[in-house]
XYZ file of C-alpha atoms in Angstrom:
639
model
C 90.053 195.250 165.537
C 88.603 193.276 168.317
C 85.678 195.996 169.474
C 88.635 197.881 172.021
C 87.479 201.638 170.706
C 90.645 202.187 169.886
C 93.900 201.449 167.917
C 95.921 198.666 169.860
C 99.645 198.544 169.635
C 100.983 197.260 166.208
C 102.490 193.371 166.777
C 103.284 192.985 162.822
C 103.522 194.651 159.775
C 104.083 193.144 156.277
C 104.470 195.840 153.742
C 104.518 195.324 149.688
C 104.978 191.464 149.850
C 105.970 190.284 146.403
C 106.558 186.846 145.839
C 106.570 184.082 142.735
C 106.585 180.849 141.420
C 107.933 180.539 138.211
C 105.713 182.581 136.004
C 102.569 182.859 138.544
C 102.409 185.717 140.994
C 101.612 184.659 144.503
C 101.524 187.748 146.151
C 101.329 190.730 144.671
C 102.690 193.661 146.573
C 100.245 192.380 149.855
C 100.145 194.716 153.358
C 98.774 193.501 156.460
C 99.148 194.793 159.611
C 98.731 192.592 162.879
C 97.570 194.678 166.063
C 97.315 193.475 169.540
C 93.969 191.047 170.412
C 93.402 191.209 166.650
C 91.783 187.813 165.189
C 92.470 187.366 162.107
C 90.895 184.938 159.654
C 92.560 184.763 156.231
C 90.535 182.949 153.619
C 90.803 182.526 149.668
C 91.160 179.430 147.274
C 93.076 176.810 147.048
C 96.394 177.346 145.482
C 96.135 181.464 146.454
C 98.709 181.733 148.784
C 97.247 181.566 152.041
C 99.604 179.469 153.795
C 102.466 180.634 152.126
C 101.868 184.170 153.653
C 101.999 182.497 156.770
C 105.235 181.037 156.208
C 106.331 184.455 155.301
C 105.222 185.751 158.519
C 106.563 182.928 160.900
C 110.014 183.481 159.284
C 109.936 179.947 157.471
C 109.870 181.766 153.684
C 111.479 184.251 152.743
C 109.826 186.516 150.132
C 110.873 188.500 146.957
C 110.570 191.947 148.025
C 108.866 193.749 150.776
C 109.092 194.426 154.354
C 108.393 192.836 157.376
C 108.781 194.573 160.903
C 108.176 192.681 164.370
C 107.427 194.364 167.352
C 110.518 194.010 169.688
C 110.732 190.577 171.551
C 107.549 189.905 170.232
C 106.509 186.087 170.834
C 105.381 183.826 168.330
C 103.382 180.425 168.757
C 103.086 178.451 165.197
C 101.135 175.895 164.232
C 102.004 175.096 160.178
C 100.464 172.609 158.332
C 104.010 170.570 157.579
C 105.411 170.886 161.379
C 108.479 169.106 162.473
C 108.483 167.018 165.785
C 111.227 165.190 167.502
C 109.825 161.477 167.665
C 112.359 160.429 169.718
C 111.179 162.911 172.732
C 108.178 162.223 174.402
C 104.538 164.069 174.256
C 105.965 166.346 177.201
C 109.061 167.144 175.958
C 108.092 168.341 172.077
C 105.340 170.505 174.349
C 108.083 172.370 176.342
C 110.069 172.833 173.574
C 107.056 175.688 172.640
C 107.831 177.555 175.981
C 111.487 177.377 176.127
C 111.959 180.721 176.468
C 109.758 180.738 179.503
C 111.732 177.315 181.124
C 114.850 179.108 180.139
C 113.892 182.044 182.622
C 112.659 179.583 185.196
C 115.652 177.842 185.001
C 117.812 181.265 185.761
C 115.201 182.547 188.367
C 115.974 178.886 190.198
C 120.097 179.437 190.216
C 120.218 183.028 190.955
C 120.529 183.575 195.270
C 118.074 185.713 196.681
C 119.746 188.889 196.598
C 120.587 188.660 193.076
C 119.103 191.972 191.433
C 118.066 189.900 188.456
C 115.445 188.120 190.940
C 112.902 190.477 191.075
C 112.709 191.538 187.344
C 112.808 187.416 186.167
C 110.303 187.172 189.265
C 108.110 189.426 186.995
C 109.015 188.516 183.043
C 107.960 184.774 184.239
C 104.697 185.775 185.874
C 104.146 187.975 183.234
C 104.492 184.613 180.703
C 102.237 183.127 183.096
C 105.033 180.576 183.438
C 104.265 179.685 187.324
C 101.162 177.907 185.714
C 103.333 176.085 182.652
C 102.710 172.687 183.615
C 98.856 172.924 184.540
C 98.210 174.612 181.201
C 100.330 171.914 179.825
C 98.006 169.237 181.641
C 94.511 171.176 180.745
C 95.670 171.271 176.847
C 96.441 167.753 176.628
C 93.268 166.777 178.387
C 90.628 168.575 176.698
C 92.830 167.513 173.022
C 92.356 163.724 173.940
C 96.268 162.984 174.474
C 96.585 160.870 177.582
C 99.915 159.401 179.283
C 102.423 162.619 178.596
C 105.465 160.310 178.507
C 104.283 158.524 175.302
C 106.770 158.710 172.430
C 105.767 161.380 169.914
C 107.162 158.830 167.297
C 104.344 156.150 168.365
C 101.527 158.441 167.560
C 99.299 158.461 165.009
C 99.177 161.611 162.216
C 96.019 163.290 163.785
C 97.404 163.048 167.671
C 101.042 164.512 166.416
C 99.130 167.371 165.405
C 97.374 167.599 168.505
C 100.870 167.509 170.338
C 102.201 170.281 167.649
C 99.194 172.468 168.913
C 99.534 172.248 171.984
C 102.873 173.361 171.562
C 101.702 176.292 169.814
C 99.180 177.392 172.818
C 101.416 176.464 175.588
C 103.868 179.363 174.986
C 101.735 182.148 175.854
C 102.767 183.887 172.813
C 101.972 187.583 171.499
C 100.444 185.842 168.125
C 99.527 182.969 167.253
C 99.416 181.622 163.323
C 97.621 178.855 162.685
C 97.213 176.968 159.466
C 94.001 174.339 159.774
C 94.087 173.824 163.613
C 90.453 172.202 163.587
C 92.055 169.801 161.303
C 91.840 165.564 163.232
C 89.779 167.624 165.863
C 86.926 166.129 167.106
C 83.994 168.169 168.417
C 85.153 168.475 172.105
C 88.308 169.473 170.994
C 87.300 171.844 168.889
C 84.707 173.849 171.027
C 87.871 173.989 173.898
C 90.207 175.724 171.460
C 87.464 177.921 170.650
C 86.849 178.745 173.569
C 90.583 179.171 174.681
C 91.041 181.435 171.602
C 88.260 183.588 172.663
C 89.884 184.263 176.133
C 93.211 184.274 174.640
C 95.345 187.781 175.123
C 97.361 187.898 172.174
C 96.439 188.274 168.383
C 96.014 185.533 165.773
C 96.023 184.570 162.035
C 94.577 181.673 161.175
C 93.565 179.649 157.690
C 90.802 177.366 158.572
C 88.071 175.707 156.420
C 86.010 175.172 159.995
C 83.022 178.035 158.567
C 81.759 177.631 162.125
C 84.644 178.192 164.211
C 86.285 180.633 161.729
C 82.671 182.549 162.768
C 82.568 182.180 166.065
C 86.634 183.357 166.704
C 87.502 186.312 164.150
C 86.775 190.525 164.501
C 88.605 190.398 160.788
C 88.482 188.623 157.378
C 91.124 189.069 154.831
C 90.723 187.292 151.995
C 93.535 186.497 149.458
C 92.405 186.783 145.748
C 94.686 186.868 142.752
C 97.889 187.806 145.069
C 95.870 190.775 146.459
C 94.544 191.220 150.252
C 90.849 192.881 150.842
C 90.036 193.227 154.162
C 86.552 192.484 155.635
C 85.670 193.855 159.465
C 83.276 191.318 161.598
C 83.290 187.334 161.371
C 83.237 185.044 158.500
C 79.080 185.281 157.989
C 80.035 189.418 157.821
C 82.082 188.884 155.228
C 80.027 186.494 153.267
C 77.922 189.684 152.508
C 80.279 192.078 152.089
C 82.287 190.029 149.462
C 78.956 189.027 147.954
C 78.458 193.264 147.999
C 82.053 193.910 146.574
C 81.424 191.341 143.914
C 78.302 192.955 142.467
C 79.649 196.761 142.599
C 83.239 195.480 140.737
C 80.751 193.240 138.359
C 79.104 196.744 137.830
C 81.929 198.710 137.010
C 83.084 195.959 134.927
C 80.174 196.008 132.544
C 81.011 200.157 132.211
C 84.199 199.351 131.170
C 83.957 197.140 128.501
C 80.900 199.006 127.559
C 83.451 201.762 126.949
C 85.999 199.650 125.469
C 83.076 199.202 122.616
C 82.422 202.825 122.067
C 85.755 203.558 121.777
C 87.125 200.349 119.809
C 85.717 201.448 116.319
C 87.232 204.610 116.718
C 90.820 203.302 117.517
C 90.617 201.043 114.847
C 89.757 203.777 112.115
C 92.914 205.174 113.259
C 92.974 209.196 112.589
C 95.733 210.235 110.867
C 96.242 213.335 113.152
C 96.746 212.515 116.054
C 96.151 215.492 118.673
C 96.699 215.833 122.577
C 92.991 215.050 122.812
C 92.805 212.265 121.099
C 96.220 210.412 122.270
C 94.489 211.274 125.705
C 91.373 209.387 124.756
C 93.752 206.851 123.215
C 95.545 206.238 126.605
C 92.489 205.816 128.290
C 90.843 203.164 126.401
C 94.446 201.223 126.682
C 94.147 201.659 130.608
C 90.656 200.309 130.234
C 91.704 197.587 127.972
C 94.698 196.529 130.404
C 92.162 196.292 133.723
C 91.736 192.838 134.732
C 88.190 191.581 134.553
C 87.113 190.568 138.298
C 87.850 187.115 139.576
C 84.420 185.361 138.130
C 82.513 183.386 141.067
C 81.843 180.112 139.361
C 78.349 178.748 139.427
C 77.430 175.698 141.953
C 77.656 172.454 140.184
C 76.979 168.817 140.717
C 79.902 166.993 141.256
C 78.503 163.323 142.095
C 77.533 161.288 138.946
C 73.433 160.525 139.417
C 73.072 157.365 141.732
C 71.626 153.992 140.381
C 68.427 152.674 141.938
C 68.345 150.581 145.538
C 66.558 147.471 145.624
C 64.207 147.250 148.828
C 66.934 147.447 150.971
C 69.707 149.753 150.824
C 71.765 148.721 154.552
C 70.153 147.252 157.521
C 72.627 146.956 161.106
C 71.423 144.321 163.017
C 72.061 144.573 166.468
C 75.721 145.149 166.023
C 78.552 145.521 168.476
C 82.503 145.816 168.116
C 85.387 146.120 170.593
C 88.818 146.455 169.750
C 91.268 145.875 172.626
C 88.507 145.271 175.246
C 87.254 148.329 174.406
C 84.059 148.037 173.369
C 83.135 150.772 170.632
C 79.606 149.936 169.293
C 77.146 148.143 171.181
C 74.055 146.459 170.007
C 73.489 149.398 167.171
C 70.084 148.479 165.528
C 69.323 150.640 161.952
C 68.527 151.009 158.909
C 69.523 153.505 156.042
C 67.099 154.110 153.460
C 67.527 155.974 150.192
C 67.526 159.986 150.253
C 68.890 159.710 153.754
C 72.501 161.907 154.576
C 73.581 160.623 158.245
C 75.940 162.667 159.814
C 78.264 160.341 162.172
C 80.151 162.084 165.473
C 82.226 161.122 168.252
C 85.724 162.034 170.329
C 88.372 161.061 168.354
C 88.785 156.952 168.598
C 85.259 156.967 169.595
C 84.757 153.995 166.952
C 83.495 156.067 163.819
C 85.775 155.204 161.241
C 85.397 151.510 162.705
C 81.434 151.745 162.133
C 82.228 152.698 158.444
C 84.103 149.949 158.230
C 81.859 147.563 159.207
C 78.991 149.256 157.063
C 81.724 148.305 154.279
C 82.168 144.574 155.163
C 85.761 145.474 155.335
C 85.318 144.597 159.026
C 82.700 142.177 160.516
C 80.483 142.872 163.900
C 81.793 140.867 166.781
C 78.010 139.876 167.308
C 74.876 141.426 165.129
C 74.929 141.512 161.223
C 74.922 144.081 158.458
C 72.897 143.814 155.794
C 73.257 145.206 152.421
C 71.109 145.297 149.554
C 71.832 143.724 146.025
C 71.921 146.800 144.450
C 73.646 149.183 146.948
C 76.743 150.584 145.286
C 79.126 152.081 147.637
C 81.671 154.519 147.106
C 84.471 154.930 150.468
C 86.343 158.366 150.536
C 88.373 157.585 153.464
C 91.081 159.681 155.855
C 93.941 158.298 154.154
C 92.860 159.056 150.328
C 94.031 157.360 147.656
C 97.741 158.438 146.341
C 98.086 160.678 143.313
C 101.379 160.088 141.123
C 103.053 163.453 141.053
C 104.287 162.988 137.295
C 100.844 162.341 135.920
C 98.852 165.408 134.598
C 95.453 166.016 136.220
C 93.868 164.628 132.782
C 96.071 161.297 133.199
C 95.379 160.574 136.830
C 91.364 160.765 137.101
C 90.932 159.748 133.186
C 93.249 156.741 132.980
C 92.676 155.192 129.607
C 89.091 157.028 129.223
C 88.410 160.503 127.309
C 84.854 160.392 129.308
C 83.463 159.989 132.595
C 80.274 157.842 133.167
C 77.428 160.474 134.611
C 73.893 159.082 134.661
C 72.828 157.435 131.705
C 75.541 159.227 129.542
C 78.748 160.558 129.418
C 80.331 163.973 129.660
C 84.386 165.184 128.506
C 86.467 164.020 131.177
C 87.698 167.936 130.660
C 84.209 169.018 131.211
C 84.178 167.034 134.323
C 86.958 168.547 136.020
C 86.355 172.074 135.481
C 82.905 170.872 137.763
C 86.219 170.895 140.489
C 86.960 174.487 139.981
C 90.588 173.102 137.748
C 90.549 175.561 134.782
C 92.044 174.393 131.213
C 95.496 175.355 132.253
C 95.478 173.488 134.893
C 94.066 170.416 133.714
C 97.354 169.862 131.738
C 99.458 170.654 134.303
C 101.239 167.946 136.749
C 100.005 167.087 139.780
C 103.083 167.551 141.885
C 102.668 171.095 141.375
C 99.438 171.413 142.623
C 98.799 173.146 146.010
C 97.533 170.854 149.431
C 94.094 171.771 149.146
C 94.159 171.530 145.370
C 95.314 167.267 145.673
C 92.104 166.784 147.466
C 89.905 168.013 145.219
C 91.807 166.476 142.576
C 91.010 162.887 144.786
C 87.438 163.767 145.242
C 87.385 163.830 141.498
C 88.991 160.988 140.988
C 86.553 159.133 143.862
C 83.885 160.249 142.512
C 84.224 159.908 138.658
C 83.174 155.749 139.816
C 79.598 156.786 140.706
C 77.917 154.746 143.507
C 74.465 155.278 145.007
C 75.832 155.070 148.817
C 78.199 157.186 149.245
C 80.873 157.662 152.780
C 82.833 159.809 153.642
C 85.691 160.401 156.099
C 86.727 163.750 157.056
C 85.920 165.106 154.006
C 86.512 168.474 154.552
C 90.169 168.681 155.877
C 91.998 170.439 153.204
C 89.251 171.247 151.027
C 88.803 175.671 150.763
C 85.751 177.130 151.313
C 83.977 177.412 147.794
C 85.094 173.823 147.028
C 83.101 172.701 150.638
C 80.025 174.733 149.382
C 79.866 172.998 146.201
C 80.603 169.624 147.627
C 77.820 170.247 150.141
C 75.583 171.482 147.004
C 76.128 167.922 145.371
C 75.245 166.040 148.455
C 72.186 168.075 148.955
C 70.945 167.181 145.530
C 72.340 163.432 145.852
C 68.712 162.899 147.198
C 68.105 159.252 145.429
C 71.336 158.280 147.108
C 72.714 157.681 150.619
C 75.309 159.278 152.412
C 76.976 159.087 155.425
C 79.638 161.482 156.436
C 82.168 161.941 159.743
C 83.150 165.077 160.137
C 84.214 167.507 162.918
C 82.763 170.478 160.298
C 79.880 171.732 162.529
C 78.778 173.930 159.517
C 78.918 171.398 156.832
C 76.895 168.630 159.213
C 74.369 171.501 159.745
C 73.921 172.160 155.865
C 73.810 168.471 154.848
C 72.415 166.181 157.319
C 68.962 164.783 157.858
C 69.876 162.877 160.667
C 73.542 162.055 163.072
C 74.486 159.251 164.663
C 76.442 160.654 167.853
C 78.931 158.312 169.885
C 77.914 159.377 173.284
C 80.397 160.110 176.428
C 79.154 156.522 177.870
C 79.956 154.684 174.276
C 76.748 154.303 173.233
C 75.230 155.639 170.218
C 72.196 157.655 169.649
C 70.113 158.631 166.789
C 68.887 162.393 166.615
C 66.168 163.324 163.501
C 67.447 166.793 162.098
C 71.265 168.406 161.996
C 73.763 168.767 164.484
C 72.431 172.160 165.562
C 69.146 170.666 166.129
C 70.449 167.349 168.485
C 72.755 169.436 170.423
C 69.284 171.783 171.432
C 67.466 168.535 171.768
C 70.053 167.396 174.140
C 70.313 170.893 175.918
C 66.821 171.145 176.275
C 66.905 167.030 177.806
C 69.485 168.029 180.185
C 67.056 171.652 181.381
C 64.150 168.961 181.589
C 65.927 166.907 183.747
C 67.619 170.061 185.764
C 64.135 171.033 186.515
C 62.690 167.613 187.140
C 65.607 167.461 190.097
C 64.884 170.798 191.090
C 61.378 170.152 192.097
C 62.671 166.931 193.953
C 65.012 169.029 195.694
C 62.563 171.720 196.938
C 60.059 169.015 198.116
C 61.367 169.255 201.991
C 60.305 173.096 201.251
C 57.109 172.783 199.462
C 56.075 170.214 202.484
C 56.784 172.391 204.742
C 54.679 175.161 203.228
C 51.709 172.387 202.995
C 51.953 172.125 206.603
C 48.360 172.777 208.689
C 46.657 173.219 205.003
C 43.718 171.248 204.027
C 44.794 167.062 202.770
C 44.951 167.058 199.126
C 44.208 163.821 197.652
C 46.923 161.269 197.249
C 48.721 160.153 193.407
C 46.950 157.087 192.006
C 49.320 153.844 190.352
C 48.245 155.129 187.005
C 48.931 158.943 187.375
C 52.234 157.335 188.755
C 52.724 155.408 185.714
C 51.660 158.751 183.633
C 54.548 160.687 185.348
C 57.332 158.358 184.450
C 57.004 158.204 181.051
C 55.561 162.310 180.674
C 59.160 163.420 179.943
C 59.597 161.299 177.462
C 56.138 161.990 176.079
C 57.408 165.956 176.017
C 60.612 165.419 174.508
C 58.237 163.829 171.077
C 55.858 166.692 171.219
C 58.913 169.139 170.897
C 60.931 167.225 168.215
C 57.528 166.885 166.774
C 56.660 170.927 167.304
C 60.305 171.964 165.332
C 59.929 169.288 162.589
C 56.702 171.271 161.963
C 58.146 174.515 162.279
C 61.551 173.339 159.897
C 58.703 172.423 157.138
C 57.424 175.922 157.483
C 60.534 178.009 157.114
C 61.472 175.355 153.806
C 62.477 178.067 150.734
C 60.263 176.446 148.635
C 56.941 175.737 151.283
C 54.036 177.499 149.450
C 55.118 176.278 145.967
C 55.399 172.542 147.604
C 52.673 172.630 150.127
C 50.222 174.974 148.513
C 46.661 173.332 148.580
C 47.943 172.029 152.314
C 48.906 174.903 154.173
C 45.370 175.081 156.184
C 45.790 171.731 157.585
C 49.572 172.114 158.002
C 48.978 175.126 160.236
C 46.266 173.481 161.906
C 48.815 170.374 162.397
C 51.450 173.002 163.979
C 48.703 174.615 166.176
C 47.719 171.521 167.732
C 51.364 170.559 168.064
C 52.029 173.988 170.182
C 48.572 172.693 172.537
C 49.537 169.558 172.690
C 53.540 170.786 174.445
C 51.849 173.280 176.441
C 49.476 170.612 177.666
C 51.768 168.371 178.445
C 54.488 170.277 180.483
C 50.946 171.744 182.447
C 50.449 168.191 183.047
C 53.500 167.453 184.129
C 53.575 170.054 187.243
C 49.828 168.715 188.246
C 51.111 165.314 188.444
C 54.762 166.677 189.983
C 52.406 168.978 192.976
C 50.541 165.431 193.317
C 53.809 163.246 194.109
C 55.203 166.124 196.388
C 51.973 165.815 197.988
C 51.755 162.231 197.988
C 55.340 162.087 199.937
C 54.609 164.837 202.968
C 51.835 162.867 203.908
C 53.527 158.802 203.434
């Protein structure tokens, strides 16, 4: 639940779901019950069934057996990952289309006369709905999702801003619960921490399928995960139930091993067969069939490298000379100056038409700088996963679409089976026969990041990368690019918890448009930036209280004035602090590595001494810094 102290009121409950396809069980007799202000995050593989169970809940599917039961009038806000707009209505009018049944009260409340006795109790349903406020919730949703100009034609918009328009829809409502299948998907960052933070005030309940690790930890109280057409259910956020599944695993892995460790004992003496059989021993017969009929658990399959080896750079690998771009007078990269170098992963961020896809681009020499110049070397290989993917014929098998005419797949100096390759994707050998239009959404991209990859390259990009990928697939695909250290990469992404696991650096489009480099993930630039903006907080604070600190100067003993170059010194000392505390963490980050001793053994003395001095040398400078600050204040009550 969501930490109430007791049970809330029951908003759902699916009982016994059964439902197949064909010959494969999708669900498997599955409960779930839905309670007020419960957040629910429901997780699994590819291909399991998650957002099928949320069809089944939002009415779109109807299962095979089983029960569903709604609380009365309860309202429902979806958000599906195949949603259905009308492209001849505007932005506005496919929004209010999510609240009709609050604009279909309004609408009463407004022709009924004042004595009607229906006022007072529509008077109260609407406020209730928090309908009153319908068209500044509208207005705050849009805004903070990047969709400006409400009247726009929903039929002009681009993919990733109709699903911003078919979310909004889904929040707008008010509803009771809210199911969402991949709302983080064509968010950018902004967007993203807004709908977190409107989910975390929201009243209602939710279910959601997300493969955003970060915001699926920092929204759910509950964690149901979907596994072979069963439900287990995991209290706390996603990171919770990262050890509690890892905990479940072991103890089923345990009683696992006792069972076929019994199925041994007892397999010589079924096959000598007694003759008489007695109520004992059909007992002891029944049981080893039982244990003979259990289902192994679900095996968690071993982290793999995915990205063939990359071939050596010459001395340059990409250089970006002083670049700058604008598309329809709007400028989106200005005078960008740097230079990749091998082992580097770049994370690249930005609102949403920011100009990050148009940097790749340009990186590419699929589009060329308006001024500046990009520079590749000879040997730089890329390889482009874009948004749009490549397309996959539906009548091929899996085998026939990434192996074309080839039995192998180039890796390294060698080759491996092109069958051996794809089980690296998590596609088991009956599925690598099977066709591809019967493959689940989730299950075509990792198909297409197998068939990307298969053609090597020692730069690698990517684009969004992680929309429709599941959760084990994104931890192996971050494994790879962790490992792809003789290589480059550069990857967009909204993922907060994938650019924190594989970045060394980020390029971040900035509110102003231009760009800035930050060493380190995107945890570390956003408390780079937070600690910037606390510097600069204080810096005007101190400016602020001068009138006051002059006044408490007042009658005491003249202090001597600020000289040009202690001036000089305090201009440039924030700066000079900023360095000393990227500098500080870097140090501290080399400490905490896994591996530190076994890397930095015969080191570690001057290493510490390094981090000592670093800590001094901080300390020093922010004591510095308030001298020289005292000094100016002093230096002004006295001018």
């Amino acid at each position: 639940m969501a930490g109430d102290g007791f049970l809330q009121p029951t908003l759902v409950n699916a009982d016994g779901i059964h439902l197949r396809y064909n010959e494969e069980v999708i669900l498997d007799g599955v409960t779930l019950t839905v309670h007020q202000k419960q957040r629910i995050g429901l997780v699994g593989r590819n291909g399991a069934g998650k957002s099928t169970f949320l069809k089944i809940i939002s009415g779109e599917l109807k299962p095979d057996d089983g029960q569903l039961n709604f609380r009365k009038e309860l309202i429902v806000g979806n958000l599906p990952q195949e949603f259905h707009l009308d492209e001849s209505a505007s932005i506005q009018e496919n929004i209010l289309k999510g609240a009709c049944h609050v604009t279909a009260l309004i609408e009463e409340f407004e022709k009924l006369s004042g004595d009607s006795d229906r006022h007072e109790i529509l008077e109260r349903r609407i406020a209730a709905l928090d309908g009153w406020n319908l068209e500044n919730r509208i207005e705050t949703a849009l805004t903070h999702l990047g969709l400006s100009n409400s009247e726009r034609r929903v039929g002009n918009l681009s993919g990733g801003e109709q699903r911003r328009v078919a979310l909004c829809r889904a929040f707008v409502s008010n509803p009771d619960l809210l199911i969402l299948d991949e709302p983080t998907n064509h968010l950018d960052q902004e967007s993203i921490e807004w709908m977190t933070e409107f989910l975390l005030q929201f009243q209602g309940a939710f279910l959601l399928v997300t493969h955003d690790r970060w915001f699926l930890d920092r929204v759910t109280s509950d964690i149901v995960e979907l596994s072979r057409g069963r439900f287990y259910s995991y209290k706390g956020n996603y990171t919770d139930y990262l050890i509690a599944a890892a905990q479940r695993q072991e103890m089923e892995n345990t009683l696992d091993k006792k069972r076929r460790s019994f199925i041994r004992r007892e397999l010589d003496w079924v096959r000598r067969g007694p003759k008489a059989r007695t109520t004992k021993s059909k007992s002891r017969l029944d049981r080893f069939y039982e244990a003979a009929d259990q289902q192994a658990p679900e095996p968690v399959l071993d982290m793999e490298l995915i990205i063939p080896p990359p071939s050596k750079f010459s001395s340059r690998v990409l250089d970006l000379i002083q670049i700058s771009k604008s598309i329809e007078g709007q400028s989106l990269v200005s005078n960008l100056d740097f230079r990749f170098e091998a082992g580097m992963r770049i994370g690249i961020v930005g609102r949403s038409g920011a100009g990050k896809t148009t940097l790749l681009k340009m990186m590419l020499g699929e589009l060329i700088p308006d001024q500046g110049s990009v520079r590749a070397g000879t040997l730089t290989r890329f390889n482009y996963i874009d948004q749009t993917r490549l397309l996959l014929n539906p009548e091929h098998t899996l085998y026939e679409e990434v192996g074309g005419e080839s039995e192998f797949v180039i890796y390294g100096n060698g080759k491996i089976p092109l069958r051996s390759y794809l089980k690296r994707f998590q596609f088991g050998s009956d599925r690598i026969d099977m066709k591809v239009k019967y493959l689940s959404g989730g299950e075509k991209s990792r198909l297409l990041l197998a068939k990307i990859l298969k053609d090597g390259g020692n730069f690698l990009l990517f684009d969004e990368p992680t929309n429709d990928l599941d959760l084990q697939t994104l931890r192996i695909l971050e494994e790879a690019l962790i490992h792809f250290s003789k290589g480059c990469v550069v990857v967009v992404s909204h993922d907060r918890y994938f650019l924190n696991r594989v970045c060394t650096g980020m390029l971040v489009f900035e509110e102003n448009g231009s760009l800035t480099y930050s060493e380190g993930d995107y945890e570390y630039y956003l408390e780079k930036k937070s600690g910037n903006a606390k510097l600069l907080s204080a810096v005007q604070k101190k400016k602020k209280t001068g009138s006051s600190e002059r006044k408490r100067t007042e009658g005491a003993p003249r202090t001597r004035k600020l000289t040009w170059n202690e001036q000089k010194e305090l201009e440039g000392i924030e700066e000079r602090i900023l360095e000393a505390e990227a500098n500080e963490q870097q140090l501290e980050e080399q400490f905490s590595l896994p591996d530190f001793h076994q890397r930095y053994g015969t080191e570690i003395p001057r290493l510490t001494l390094g981090l000592e001095q670093a800590k001094k040398k901080t300390v020093g400078l922010y004591a510095r810094w308030e001298e020289l600050e005292k000094l100016r204040i002093d230096t002004a009550s006295e001018s």
